[in-house]
Amino acid sequence: MSDTWWRGAAIYQVYPRSFADGDGDGVGDLAGLRERLPYLKDLGINAIWLTPWYPSPMADGGYDVADYRDIEPAIGTLAEAETFIGEAHGLGIRVIIDVVPNHTSTASAWFQEALRDRSKRDRFWFRDEPNDWRSIFGGPAWTQVADGQWYLHLFDPGQPDYNWDNPEVRQEFHDVLRFWFDRGADGIRVDSAALLVKSATAYEDLDGVHDIYRGWRRVADEYDDRILVGEVWLPDQERFARYLRPDELHTAFNFDFLACPWEPAALRASISLTLSTHASVGAPPTWVLSNHDVARVVTRYGRADTSWDHADRRDGVPADLELGRRRARAAALLAMALPGGVYVYQGEELGLPEVDDIPDRLRQDPMWTRSGHTVPGRDGCRVPLPWSGDAPPFGFGPGVGEPWLPQPPEWKELTAEAQAGDPASMLTLYRTALRLRRDRLGDGSLTWLDLRPDVLAFTRDTRVVCVVNLGPDPVRLPPHSAVLLASGPTGDGLLPCDTAVWLEP
Ligand code: NOJ
């Protein structure tokens, strides 16, 4: 029988290098993750998505994959990955892994072969002359090799793009999917999913890409209950929905919602558009507040401009963290109440802010170097998690090596240990919300309630009412028999500004 677990799942994103360090070298690994599985079980999530764990020179935090069938030695071994998948399953947690099909690493066997042998270059984009394309990380998108030809890399020079017109590339990825499905992976997150097919003049969202995902879907359907999750950044929601047709990907990240400012009309419009475009193809929406590529939500929502734009990251723009935290709490209840799946990026449940003051010499994001040191980039949302104790490394590892990015000393207030017993903490809010959500929310539908223009309110088909006040004045709660959970005080039946509540009608 087909299990549609993914239609309403709460999925926790693990960035392995920053989650937990088991061996003390300062880099997170599978040993650390396995030790912390009970924490994730307790948090109440249904699945884990891990960003790439493959052997990699780390030109782009592992999104430069040198071997799709093995594990980066600093993270663990293939045998340990299989053990981890089995242990997660034993706790009722599914595992989604990341597959990067747009590009590989210059260290991969295929690219090395192409460098040596010109007849093996058709798997990539080698040309005698480059065009004017720019890399998404800054600088030209072409790099010259010793014999004078140029290869295309939409990202870092360490990430050569595949040529998806080459049948060998197509076959290779079918084999990679089967390799991981055979080892128990429940799903695949598809990196940069809209970029694979290129013409001489364009590379984003070309129609031919859908044929690739129809092929992938046939592979996934050879197995029970396996899913494909697309990373598809497209402003046009109609084009976006095409990736979610019944014979393509199962779900995709909702970046429209992530990028939306914390404003009632914009949020309602984004939610309504999300629901209608997903309904048009029968796919469940997902709700995403943060990930390893964008500024932490507490910081974003504490800035004067609360929207998100990749092209204008606003790194280092001052933020009112108290305001940001209040809004992030309300946003978490909003996201978790909406119909469909929800993603939680590691550390979001601890309310971690963006770290803006990483010393330049320690920055590792290729955005920093490729932008000529003008864009600090994504390291600030990838700082290793604080687990316990009063000083770095905050239980991230056994304390031998320094964490690969420095943790702010003030994170002593934000460790999982410090928050665990505190009823007012972000961690307690996430735990309570995720537990309630498991039984009462997830897949389904909603009906809007019109209370006030600056208030978002809806009833779920599962008979939970969610009210979020984005206006300056407190709002009276609609009639209810019980308050299930609130992101802030709800005394006197009033909901304050930037506060959300779940009610039993
Ligand atoms: C999207 C990933 O989320 C990001 O971290 C990466 O840099 C690019 N794709 C390139 O793989």
JSON list of C-alpha atoms in Angstrom, two decimals, residues 252-356:
[
{"chain": "A", "resi": 252, "resn": "ALA", "atom": "CA", "xyz": [9.51, 21.28, -3.92]},
{"chain": "A", "resi": 253, "resn": "PHE", "atom": "CA", "xyz": [10.70, 23.91, -1.49]},
{"chain": "A", "resi": 254, "resn": "ASN", "atom": "CA", "xyz": [8.39, 26.89, -1.24]},
{"chain": "A", "resi": 255, "resn": "PHE", "atom": "CA", "xyz": [10.81, 29.78, -1.64]},
{"chain": "A", "resi": 256, "resn": "ASP", "atom": "CA", "xyz": [8.04, 32.25, -2.41]},
{"chain": "A", "resi": 257, "resn": "PHE", "atom": "CA", "xyz": [6.94, 31.93, 1.21]},
{"chain": "A", "resi": 258, "resn": "LEU", "atom": "CA", "xyz": [10.53, 32.08, 2.51]},
{"chain": "A", "resi": 259, "resn": "ALA", "atom": "CA", "xyz": [11.25, 35.27, 0.57]},
{"chain": "A", "resi": 260, "resn": "CYS", "atom": "CA", "xyz": [7.95, 36.92, 1.54]},
{"chain": "A", "resi": 261, "resn": "PRO", "atom": "CA", "xyz": [8.20, 39.89, 3.93]},
{"chain": "A", "resi": 262, "resn": "TRP", "atom": "CA", "xyz": [6.56, 39.64, 7.36]},
{"chain": "A", "resi": 263, "resn": "GLU", "atom": "CA", "xyz": [3.52, 41.60, 6.23]},
{"chain": "A", "resi": 264, "resn": "PRO", "atom": "CA", "xyz": [-0.07, 40.35, 6.37]},
{"chain": "A", "resi": 265, "resn": "ALA", "atom": "CA", "xyz": [-1.23, 41.10, 2.82]},
{"chain": "A", "resi": 266, "resn": "ALA", "atom": "CA", "xyz": [1.95, 39.75, 1.24]},
{"chain": "A", "resi": 267, "resn": "LEU", "atom": "CA", "xyz": [1.86, 36.60, 3.37]},
{"chain": "A", "resi": 268, "resn": "ARG", "atom": "CA", "xyz": [-1.79, 35.93, 2.65]},
{"chain": "A", "resi": 269, "resn": "ALA", "atom": "CA", "xyz": [-1.19, 36.41, -1.06]},
{"chain": "A", "resi": 270, "resn": "SER", "atom": "CA", "xyz": [1.82, 34.07, -0.99]},
{"chain": "A", "resi": 271, "resn": "ILE", "atom": "CA", "xyz": [-0.08, 31.41, 0.93]},
{"chain": "A", "resi": 272, "resn": "SER", "atom": "CA", "xyz": [-3.13, 31.62, -1.35]},
{"chain": "A", "resi": 273, "resn": "LEU", "atom": "CA", "xyz": [-1.00, 31.47, -4.48]},
{"chain": "A", "resi": 274, "resn": "THR", "atom": "CA", "xyz": [0.92, 28.50, -3.08]},
{"chain": "A", "resi": 275, "resn": "LEU", "atom": "CA", "xyz": [-2.28, 26.62, -2.30]},
{"chain": "A", "resi": 276, "resn": "SER", "atom": "CA", "xyz": [-3.86, 27.22, -5.69]},
{"chain": "A", "resi": 277, "resn": "THR", "atom": "CA", "xyz": [-0.77, 26.43, -7.76]},
{"chain": "A", "resi": 278, "resn": "HIS", "atom": "CA", "xyz": [-0.13, 23.20, -5.85]},
{"chain": "A", "resi": 279, "resn": "ALA", "atom": "CA", "xyz": [-3.80, 22.22, -6.06]},
{"chain": "A", "resi": 280, "resn": "SER", "atom": "CA", "xyz": [-3.63, 22.62, -9.84]},
{"chain": "A", "resi": 281, "resn": "VAL", "atom": "CA", "xyz": [-1.18, 19.68, -10.02]},
{"chain": "A", "resi": 282, "resn": "GLY", "atom": "CA", "xyz": [-2.33, 17.74, -6.94]},
{"chain": "A", "resi": 283, "resn": "ALA", "atom": "CA", "xyz": [0.95, 18.23, -5.04]},
{"chain": "A", "resi": 284, "resn": "PRO", "atom": "CA", "xyz": [1.17, 19.16, -1.36]},
{"chain": "A", "resi": 285, "resn": "PRO", "atom": "CA", "xyz": [2.81, 22.53, -0.62]},
{"chain": "A", "resi": 286, "resn": "THR", "atom": "CA", "xyz": [5.82, 22.87, 1.65]},
{"chain": "A", "resi": 287, "resn": "TRP", "atom": "CA", "xyz": [6.55, 25.74, 4.05]},
{"chain": "A", "resi": 288, "resn": "VAL", "atom": "CA", "xyz": [10.15, 26.84, 4.49]},
{"chain": "A", "resi": 289, "resn": "LEU", "atom": "CA", "xyz": [11.44, 29.63, 6.74]},
{"chain": "A", "resi": 290, "resn": "SER", "atom": "CA", "xyz": [15.17, 29.06, 6.40]},
{"chain": "A", "resi": 291, "resn": "ASN", "atom": "CA", "xyz": [17.93, 26.87, 5.05]},
{"chain": "A", "resi": 292, "resn": "HIS", "atom": "CA", "xyz": [21.71, 26.83, 4.65]},
{"chain": "A", "resi": 293, "resn": "ASP", "atom": "CA", "xyz": [21.65, 29.44, 1.86]},
{"chain": "A", "resi": 294, "resn": "VAL", "atom": "CA", "xyz": [19.68, 32.27, 3.48]},
{"chain": "A", "resi": 295, "resn": "ALA", "atom": "CA", "xyz": [20.08, 34.50, 6.54]},
{"chain": "A", "resi": 296, "resn": "ARG", "atom": "CA", "xyz": [18.66, 33.01, 9.74]},
{"chain": "A", "resi": 297, "resn": "VAL", "atom": "CA", "xyz": [14.98, 33.82, 10.23]},
{"chain": "A", "resi": 298, "resn": "VAL", "atom": "CA", "xyz": [15.41, 35.55, 13.62]},
{"chain": "A", "resi": 299, "resn": "THR", "atom": "CA", "xyz": [17.78, 38.02, 11.98]},
{"chain": "A", "resi": 300, "resn": "ARG", "atom": "CA", "xyz": [15.76, 38.46, 8.79]},
{"chain": "A", "resi": 301, "resn": "TYR", "atom": "CA", "xyz": [12.54, 39.21, 10.63]},
{"chain": "A", "resi": 302, "resn": "GLY", "atom": "CA", "xyz": [14.36, 41.67, 12.91]},
{"chain": "A", "resi": 303, "resn": "ARG", "atom": "CA", "xyz": [15.51, 43.85, 10.01]},
{"chain": "A", "resi": 304, "resn": "ALA", "atom": "CA", "xyz": [13.66, 46.88, 8.67]},
{"chain": "A", "resi": 305, "resn": "ASP", "atom": "CA", "xyz": [13.16, 45.03, 5.37]},
{"chain": "A", "resi": 306, "resn": "THR", "atom": "CA", "xyz": [12.01, 41.50, 6.22]},
{"chain": "A", "resi": 307, "resn": "SER", "atom": "CA", "xyz": [11.91, 40.13, 2.67]},
{"chain": "A", "resi": 308, "resn": "TRP", "atom": "CA", "xyz": [14.62, 37.87, 1.27]},
{"chain": "A", "resi": 309, "resn": "ASP", "atom": "CA", "xyz": [16.45, 38.30, -2.01]},
{"chain": "A", "resi": 310, "resn": "HIS", "atom": "CA", "xyz": [19.45, 36.20, -3.09]},
{"chain": "A", "resi": 311, "resn": "ALA", "atom": "CA", "xyz": [20.73, 39.05, -5.23]},
{"chain": "A", "resi": 312, "resn": "ASP", "atom": "CA", "xyz": [20.68, 41.44, -2.28]},
{"chain": "A", "resi": 313, "resn": "ARG", "atom": "CA", "xyz": [21.49, 39.36, 0.80]},
{"chain": "A", "resi": 314, "resn": "ARG", "atom": "CA", "xyz": [21.81, 42.35, 3.12]},
{"chain": "A", "resi": 315, "resn": "ASP", "atom": "CA", "xyz": [24.54, 40.53, 5.07]},
{"chain": "A", "resi": 316, "resn": "GLY", "atom": "CA", "xyz": [25.43, 42.52, 8.17]},
{"chain": "A", "resi": 317, "resn": "VAL", "atom": "CA", "xyz": [22.37, 44.80, 8.04]},
{"chain": "A", "resi": 318, "resn": "PRO", "atom": "CA", "xyz": [21.46, 45.51, 11.68]},
{"chain": "A", "resi": 319, "resn": "ALA", "atom": "CA", "xyz": [18.56, 43.58, 13.16]},
{"chain": "A", "resi": 320, "resn": "ASP", "atom": "CA", "xyz": [16.42, 43.89, 16.28]},
{"chain": "A", "resi": 321, "resn": "LEU", "atom": "CA", "xyz": [16.81, 40.30, 17.47]},
{"chain": "A", "resi": 322, "resn": "GLU", "atom": "CA", "xyz": [14.13, 40.53, 20.13]},
{"chain": "A", "resi": 323, "resn": "LEU", "atom": "CA", "xyz": [11.60, 41.59, 17.51]},
{"chain": "A", "resi": 324, "resn": "GLY", "atom": "CA", "xyz": [12.96, 39.00, 15.09]},
{"chain": "A", "resi": 325, "resn": "ARG", "atom": "CA", "xyz": [12.62, 36.26, 17.67]},
{"chain": "A", "resi": 326, "resn": "ARG", "atom": "CA", "xyz": [9.02, 37.19, 18.48]},
{"chain": "A", "resi": 327, "resn": "ARG", "atom": "CA", "xyz": [8.14, 37.13, 14.80]},
{"chain": "A", "resi": 328, "resn": "ALA", "atom": "CA", "xyz": [10.07, 33.92, 14.18]},
{"chain": "A", "resi": 329, "resn": "ARG", "atom": "CA", "xyz": [8.04, 32.21, 16.93]},
{"chain": "A", "resi": 330, "resn": "ALA", "atom": "CA", "xyz": [4.80, 33.38, 15.35]},
{"chain": "A", "resi": 331, "resn": "ALA", "atom": "CA", "xyz": [6.04, 32.40, 11.89]},
{"chain": "A", "resi": 332, "resn": "ALA", "atom": "CA", "xyz": [6.88, 28.89, 13.12]},
{"chain": "A", "resi": 333, "resn": "LEU", "atom": "CA", "xyz": [3.30, 28.37, 14.29]},
{"chain": "A", "resi": 334, "resn": "LEU", "atom": "CA", "xyz": [2.00, 29.79, 11.01]},
{"chain": "A", "resi": 335, "resn": "ALA", "atom": "CA", "xyz": [4.22, 27.53, 8.88]},
{"chain": "A", "resi": 336, "resn": "MET", "atom": "CA", "xyz": [3.44, 24.45, 10.94]},
{"chain": "A", "resi": 337, "resn": "ALA", "atom": "CA", "xyz": [-0.31, 25.05, 10.78]},
{"chain": "A", "resi": 338, "resn": "LEU", "atom": "CA", "xyz": [-0.50, 25.42, 7.00]},
{"chain": "A", "resi": 339, "resn": "PRO", "atom": "CA", "xyz": [-1.57, 22.44, 4.87]},
{"chain": "A", "resi": 340, "resn": "GLY", "atom": "CA", "xyz": [1.31, 20.35, 3.53]},
{"chain": "A", "resi": 341, "resn": "GLY", "atom": "CA", "xyz": [4.86, 19.66, 4.66]},
{"chain": "A", "resi": 342, "resn": "VAL", "atom": "CA", "xyz": [7.17, 21.88, 6.69]},
{"chain": "A", "resi": 343, "resn": "TYR", "atom": "CA", "xyz": [10.96, 22.20, 6.81]},
{"chain": "A", "resi": 344, "resn": "VAL", "atom": "CA", "xyz": [13.00, 23.09, 9.90]},
{"chain": "A", "resi": 345, "resn": "TYR", "atom": "CA", "xyz": [16.61, 24.08, 9.29]},
{"chain": "A", "resi": 346, "resn": "GLN", "atom": "CA", "xyz": [18.95, 22.95, 12.09]},
{"chain": "A", "resi": 347, "resn": "GLY", "atom": "CA", "xyz": [19.23, 25.66, 14.74]},
{"chain": "A", "resi": 348, "resn": "GLU", "atom": "CA", "xyz": [15.93, 27.26, 13.73]},
{"chain": "A", "resi": 349, "resn": "GLU", "atom": "CA", "xyz": [14.39, 25.39, 16.67]},
{"chain": "A", "resi": 350, "resn": "LEU", "atom": "CA", "xyz": [16.99, 27.07, 18.92]},
{"chain": "A", "resi": 351, "resn": "GLY", "atom": "CA", "xyz": [16.24, 30.53, 17.53]},
{"chain": "A", "resi": 352, "resn": "LEU", "atom": "CA", "xyz": [19.85, 31.02, 16.43]},
{"chain": "A", "resi": 353, "resn": "PRO", "atom": "CA", "xyz": [20.57, 34.38, 14.80]},
{"chain": "A", "resi": 354, "resn": "GLU", "atom": "CA", "xyz": [22.80, 34.91, 11.79]},
{"chain": "A", "resi": 355, "resn": "VAL", "atom": "CA", "xyz": [26.47, 35.26, 12.78]},
{"chain": "A", "resi": 356, "resn": "ASP", "atom": "CA", "xyz": [27.61, 38.44, 11.07]}
]
